[in-house]
PDB file of C-alpha atoms in Angstrom:
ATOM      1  CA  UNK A 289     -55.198 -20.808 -26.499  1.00 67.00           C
ATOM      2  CA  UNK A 290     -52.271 -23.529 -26.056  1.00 70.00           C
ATOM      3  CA  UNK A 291     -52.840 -27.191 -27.868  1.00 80.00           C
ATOM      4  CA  UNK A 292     -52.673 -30.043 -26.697  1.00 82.00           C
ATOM      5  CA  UNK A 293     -49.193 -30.519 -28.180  1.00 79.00           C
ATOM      6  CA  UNK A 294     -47.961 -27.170 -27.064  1.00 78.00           C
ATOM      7  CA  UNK A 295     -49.047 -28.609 -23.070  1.00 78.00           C
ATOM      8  CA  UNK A 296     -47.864 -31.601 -23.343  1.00 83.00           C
ATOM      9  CA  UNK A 297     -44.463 -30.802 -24.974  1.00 82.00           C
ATOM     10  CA  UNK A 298     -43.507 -27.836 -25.148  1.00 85.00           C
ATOM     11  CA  UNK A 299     -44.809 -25.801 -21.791  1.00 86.00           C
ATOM     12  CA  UNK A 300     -42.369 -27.916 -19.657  1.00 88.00           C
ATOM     13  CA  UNK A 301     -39.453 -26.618 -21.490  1.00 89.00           C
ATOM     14  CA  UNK A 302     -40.762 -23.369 -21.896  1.00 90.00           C
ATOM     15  CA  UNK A 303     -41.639 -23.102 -17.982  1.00 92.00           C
ATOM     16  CA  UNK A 304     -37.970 -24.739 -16.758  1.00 94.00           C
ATOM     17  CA  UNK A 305     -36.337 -22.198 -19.372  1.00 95.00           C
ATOM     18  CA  UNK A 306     -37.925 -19.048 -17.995  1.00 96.00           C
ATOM     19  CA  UNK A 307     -37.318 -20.426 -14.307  1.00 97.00           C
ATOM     20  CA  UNK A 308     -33.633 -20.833 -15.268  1.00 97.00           C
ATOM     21  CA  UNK A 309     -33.841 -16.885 -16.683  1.00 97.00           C
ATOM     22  CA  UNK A 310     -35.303 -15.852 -13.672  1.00 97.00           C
ATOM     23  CA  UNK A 311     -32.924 -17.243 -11.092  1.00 96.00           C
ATOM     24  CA  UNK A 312     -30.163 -16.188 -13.324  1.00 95.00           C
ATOM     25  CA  UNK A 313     -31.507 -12.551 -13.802  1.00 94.00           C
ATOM     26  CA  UNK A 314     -32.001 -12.818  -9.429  1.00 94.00           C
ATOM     27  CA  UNK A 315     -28.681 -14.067  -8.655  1.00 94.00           C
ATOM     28  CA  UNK A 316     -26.892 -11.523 -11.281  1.00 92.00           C
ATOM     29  CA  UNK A 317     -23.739  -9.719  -9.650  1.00 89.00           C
ATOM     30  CA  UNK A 318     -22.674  -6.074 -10.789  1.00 84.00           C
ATOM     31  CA  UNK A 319     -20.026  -5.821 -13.379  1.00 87.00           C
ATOM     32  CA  UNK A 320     -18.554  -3.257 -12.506  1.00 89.00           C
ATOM     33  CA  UNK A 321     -16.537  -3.448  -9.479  1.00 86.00           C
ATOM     34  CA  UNK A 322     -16.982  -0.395  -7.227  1.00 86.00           C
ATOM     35  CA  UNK A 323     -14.966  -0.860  -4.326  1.00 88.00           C
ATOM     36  CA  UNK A 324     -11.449   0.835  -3.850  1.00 91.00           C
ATOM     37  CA  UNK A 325      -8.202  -0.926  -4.990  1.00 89.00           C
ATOM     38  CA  UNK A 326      -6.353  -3.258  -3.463  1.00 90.00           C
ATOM     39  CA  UNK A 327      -3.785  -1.889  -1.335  1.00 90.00           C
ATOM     40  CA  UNK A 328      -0.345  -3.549  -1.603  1.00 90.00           C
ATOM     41  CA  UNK A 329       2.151  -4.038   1.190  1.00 88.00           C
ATOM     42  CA  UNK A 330       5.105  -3.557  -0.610  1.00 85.00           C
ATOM     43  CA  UNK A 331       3.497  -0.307  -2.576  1.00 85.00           C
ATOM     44  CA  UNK A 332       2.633   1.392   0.966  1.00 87.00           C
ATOM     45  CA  UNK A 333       6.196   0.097   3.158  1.00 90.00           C
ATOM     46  CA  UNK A 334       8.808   1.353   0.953  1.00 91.00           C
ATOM     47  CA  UNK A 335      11.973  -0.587   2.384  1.00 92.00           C
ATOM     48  CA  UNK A 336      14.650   1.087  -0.319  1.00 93.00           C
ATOM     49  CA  UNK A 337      13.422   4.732   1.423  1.00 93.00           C
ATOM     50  CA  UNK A 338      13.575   2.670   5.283  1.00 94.00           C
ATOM     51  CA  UNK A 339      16.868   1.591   4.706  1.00 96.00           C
ATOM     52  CA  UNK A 340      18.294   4.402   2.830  1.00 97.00           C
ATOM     53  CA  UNK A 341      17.132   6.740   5.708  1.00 97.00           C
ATOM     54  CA  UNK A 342      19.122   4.287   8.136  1.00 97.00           C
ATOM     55  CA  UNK A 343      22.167   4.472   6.364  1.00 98.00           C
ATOM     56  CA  UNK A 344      22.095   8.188   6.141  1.00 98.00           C
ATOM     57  CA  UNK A 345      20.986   8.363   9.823  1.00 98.00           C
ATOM     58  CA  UNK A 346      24.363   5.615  10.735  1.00 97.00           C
ATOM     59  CA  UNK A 347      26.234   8.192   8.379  1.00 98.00           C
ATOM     60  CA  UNK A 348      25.173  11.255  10.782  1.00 98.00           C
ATOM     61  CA  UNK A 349      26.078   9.389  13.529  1.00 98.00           C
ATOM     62  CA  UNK A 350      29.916   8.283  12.151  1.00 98.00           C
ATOM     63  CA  UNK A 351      30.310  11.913  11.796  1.00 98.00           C
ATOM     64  CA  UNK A 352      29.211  13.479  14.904  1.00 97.00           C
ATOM     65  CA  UNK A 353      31.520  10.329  16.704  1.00 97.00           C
ATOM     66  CA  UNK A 354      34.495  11.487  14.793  1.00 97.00           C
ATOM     67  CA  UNK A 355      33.542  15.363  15.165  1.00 96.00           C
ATOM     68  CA  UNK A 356      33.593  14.419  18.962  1.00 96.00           C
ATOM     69  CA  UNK A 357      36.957  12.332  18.886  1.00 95.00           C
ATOM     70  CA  UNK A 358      38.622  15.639  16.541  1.00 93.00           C
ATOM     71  CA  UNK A 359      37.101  18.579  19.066  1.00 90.00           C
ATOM     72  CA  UNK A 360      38.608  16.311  22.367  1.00 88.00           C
ATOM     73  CA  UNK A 361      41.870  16.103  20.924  1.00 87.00           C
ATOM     74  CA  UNK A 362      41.812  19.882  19.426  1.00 83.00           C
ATOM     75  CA  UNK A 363      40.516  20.472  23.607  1.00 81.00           C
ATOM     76  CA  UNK A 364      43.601  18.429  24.806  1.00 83.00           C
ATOM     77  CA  UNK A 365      46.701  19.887  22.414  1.00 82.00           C
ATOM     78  CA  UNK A 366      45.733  23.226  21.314  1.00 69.00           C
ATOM     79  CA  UNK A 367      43.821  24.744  24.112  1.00 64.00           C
ATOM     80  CA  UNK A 368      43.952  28.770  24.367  1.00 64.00           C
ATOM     81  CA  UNK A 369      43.130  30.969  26.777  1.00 65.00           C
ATOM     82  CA  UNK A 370      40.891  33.482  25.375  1.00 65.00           C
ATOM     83  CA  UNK A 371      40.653  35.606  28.442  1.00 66.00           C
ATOM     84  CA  UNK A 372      40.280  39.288  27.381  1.00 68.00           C
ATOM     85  CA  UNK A 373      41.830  41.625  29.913  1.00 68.00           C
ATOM     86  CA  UNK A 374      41.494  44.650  28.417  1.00 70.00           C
ATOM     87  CA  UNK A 375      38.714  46.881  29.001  1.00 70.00           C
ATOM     88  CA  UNK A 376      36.029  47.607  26.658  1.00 70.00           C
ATOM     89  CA  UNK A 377      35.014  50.670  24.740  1.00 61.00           C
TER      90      UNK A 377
END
């Protein structure tokens, strides 16, 4: 049984405090976080590999020009006729 002092004084603070525990305790978040990390652009679009793959692809293409420019001229100058006459066998 409560006295009179105990209802008067104390139950209000006693009531407001366990109120304040219990919409604490209600609105409580998990700790631990759960959900998958964070993705970051510049971790997943890797621009040194993009641009290194268009150099190297602007390379190729330097070289096939100049292959092209070398086998015309090699068509041009030093063209022979490899014609074989004789018969096989």
């Amino acid at each position: 049984m409560l006295t009179r002092r105990e209802v008067v004084i104390e139950k209000p603070f006693q009531d407001r405090r366990y109120n304040d525990h219990r919409r604490k305790v209600q609105s409580a978040l998990p700790r631990i976080d759960a959900g998958p990390p964070r993705e970051y652009p510049h971790l997943i679009l890797k621009l040194k590999k993009l641009r290194l793959e268009k150099d190297r692809q602007g390379k190729i293409c330097e070289d096939n020009i100049k292959l092209v420019h070398r086998m015309a001229i090699i068509m041009r100058t030093k063209r022979l006729d490899n014609i074989n006459t004789a018969p096989r066998g």
